[in-house]
Amino acid sequence: MSPESNTVQLPSKSVQTYDGGTRQVLESIFIPPLAHAPFSLTLETEWTRTMNNGGSYTMVNKRQIMRDSAGRIYQERWLLVPKNGKVESKMNFIQISDPATHTLYNCETATRQCYLQVYSGSTKANYQPGVGRSGALTDGSGYATHEDLGGDTLAGFDTVGYRDTTTLNPGTFGNDQPMVSMREFWYSKQLGINLLSILDSPLVGKERFTATDVNISEPQHRYFVIPEGYTVIDQRETGPPVR
């Protein structure tokens, strides 16, 4: 008997593959690097999407955001988890941006590494919320409706509210019926941010961002430095890794 006939043939490892699916990233509220306007707050996020049977499912998280008098911004990023579910959210990133040094540190909690990138925000820029206007869209694909909602007090601060609704005609975006998207926000001039922001779109579902526990005291300096025990990887020349 040849040596080859005594060799045991082990089954090869099976690798399962799947087609389809999407990767979505939720864009949160915009925090401008305003000087002399410190604050700290908790941002509560709800992201609701519909199911084929007419129901819906909602993902949520809460995270801390701070800005000091120099315009530096500290943000925590927490994983979205099912609302009223059994899974607890975990913080996966800390972000620290500095308009004076034009640096942005994305610090990953799992690896304890901070990825250094260029930050383009400036304390000299005039950041204003995008407010639409009513009328036909320029390319004739639909129309927009703008509403001034007046003033209100949210989290103890004066705000002004706006609602912009965009309707796309059938066939504009592959849609066989009119496609309606709505954006509503309540803006605090004192803080330069939206204390309540809502986006309702058939493309992404309904996103709701609510600022709570807002405090305008100067945050502690320790939040705006690299966390102890983290290493820095400079990506300002090479760019972020491909994932």
Short mmCIF file of C-alpha atoms in Angstrom, two decimals, residues 143 164-169 175 177-183 199-203 205:
data_model
loop_
_atom_site.label_atom_id
_atom_site.label_comp_id
_atom_site.label_asym_id
_atom_site.label_seq_id
_atom_site.Cartn_x
_atom_site.Cartn_y
_atom_site.Cartn_z
CA TYR A 143 -41.37 71.23 -3.94
CA ASP A 164 -38.74 71.99 6.37
CA THR A 165 -40.64 69.43 4.31
CA THR A 166 -39.45 68.24 0.90
CA THR A 167 -41.67 66.30 -1.50
CA LEU A 168 -40.10 64.55 -4.49
CA ASN A 169 -42.28 63.76 -7.48
CA ASN A 175 -40.00 56.26 -6.19
CA GLN A 177 -45.25 57.60 -5.16
CA PRO A 178 -44.42 61.10 -3.85
CA MET A 179 -41.47 60.84 -1.44
CA VAL A 180 -41.82 63.12 1.58
CA SER A 181 -38.99 64.01 3.99
CA MET A 182 -39.26 66.30 7.02
CA ARG A 183 -36.61 68.03 9.11
CA LEU A 199 -35.39 63.96 10.76
CA ASP A 200 -38.16 61.83 9.25
CA SER A 201 -37.26 60.37 5.86
CA PRO A 202 -38.20 57.19 3.98
CA LEU A 203 -34.48 56.70 3.27
CA GLY A 205 -36.48 56.35 9.07
#
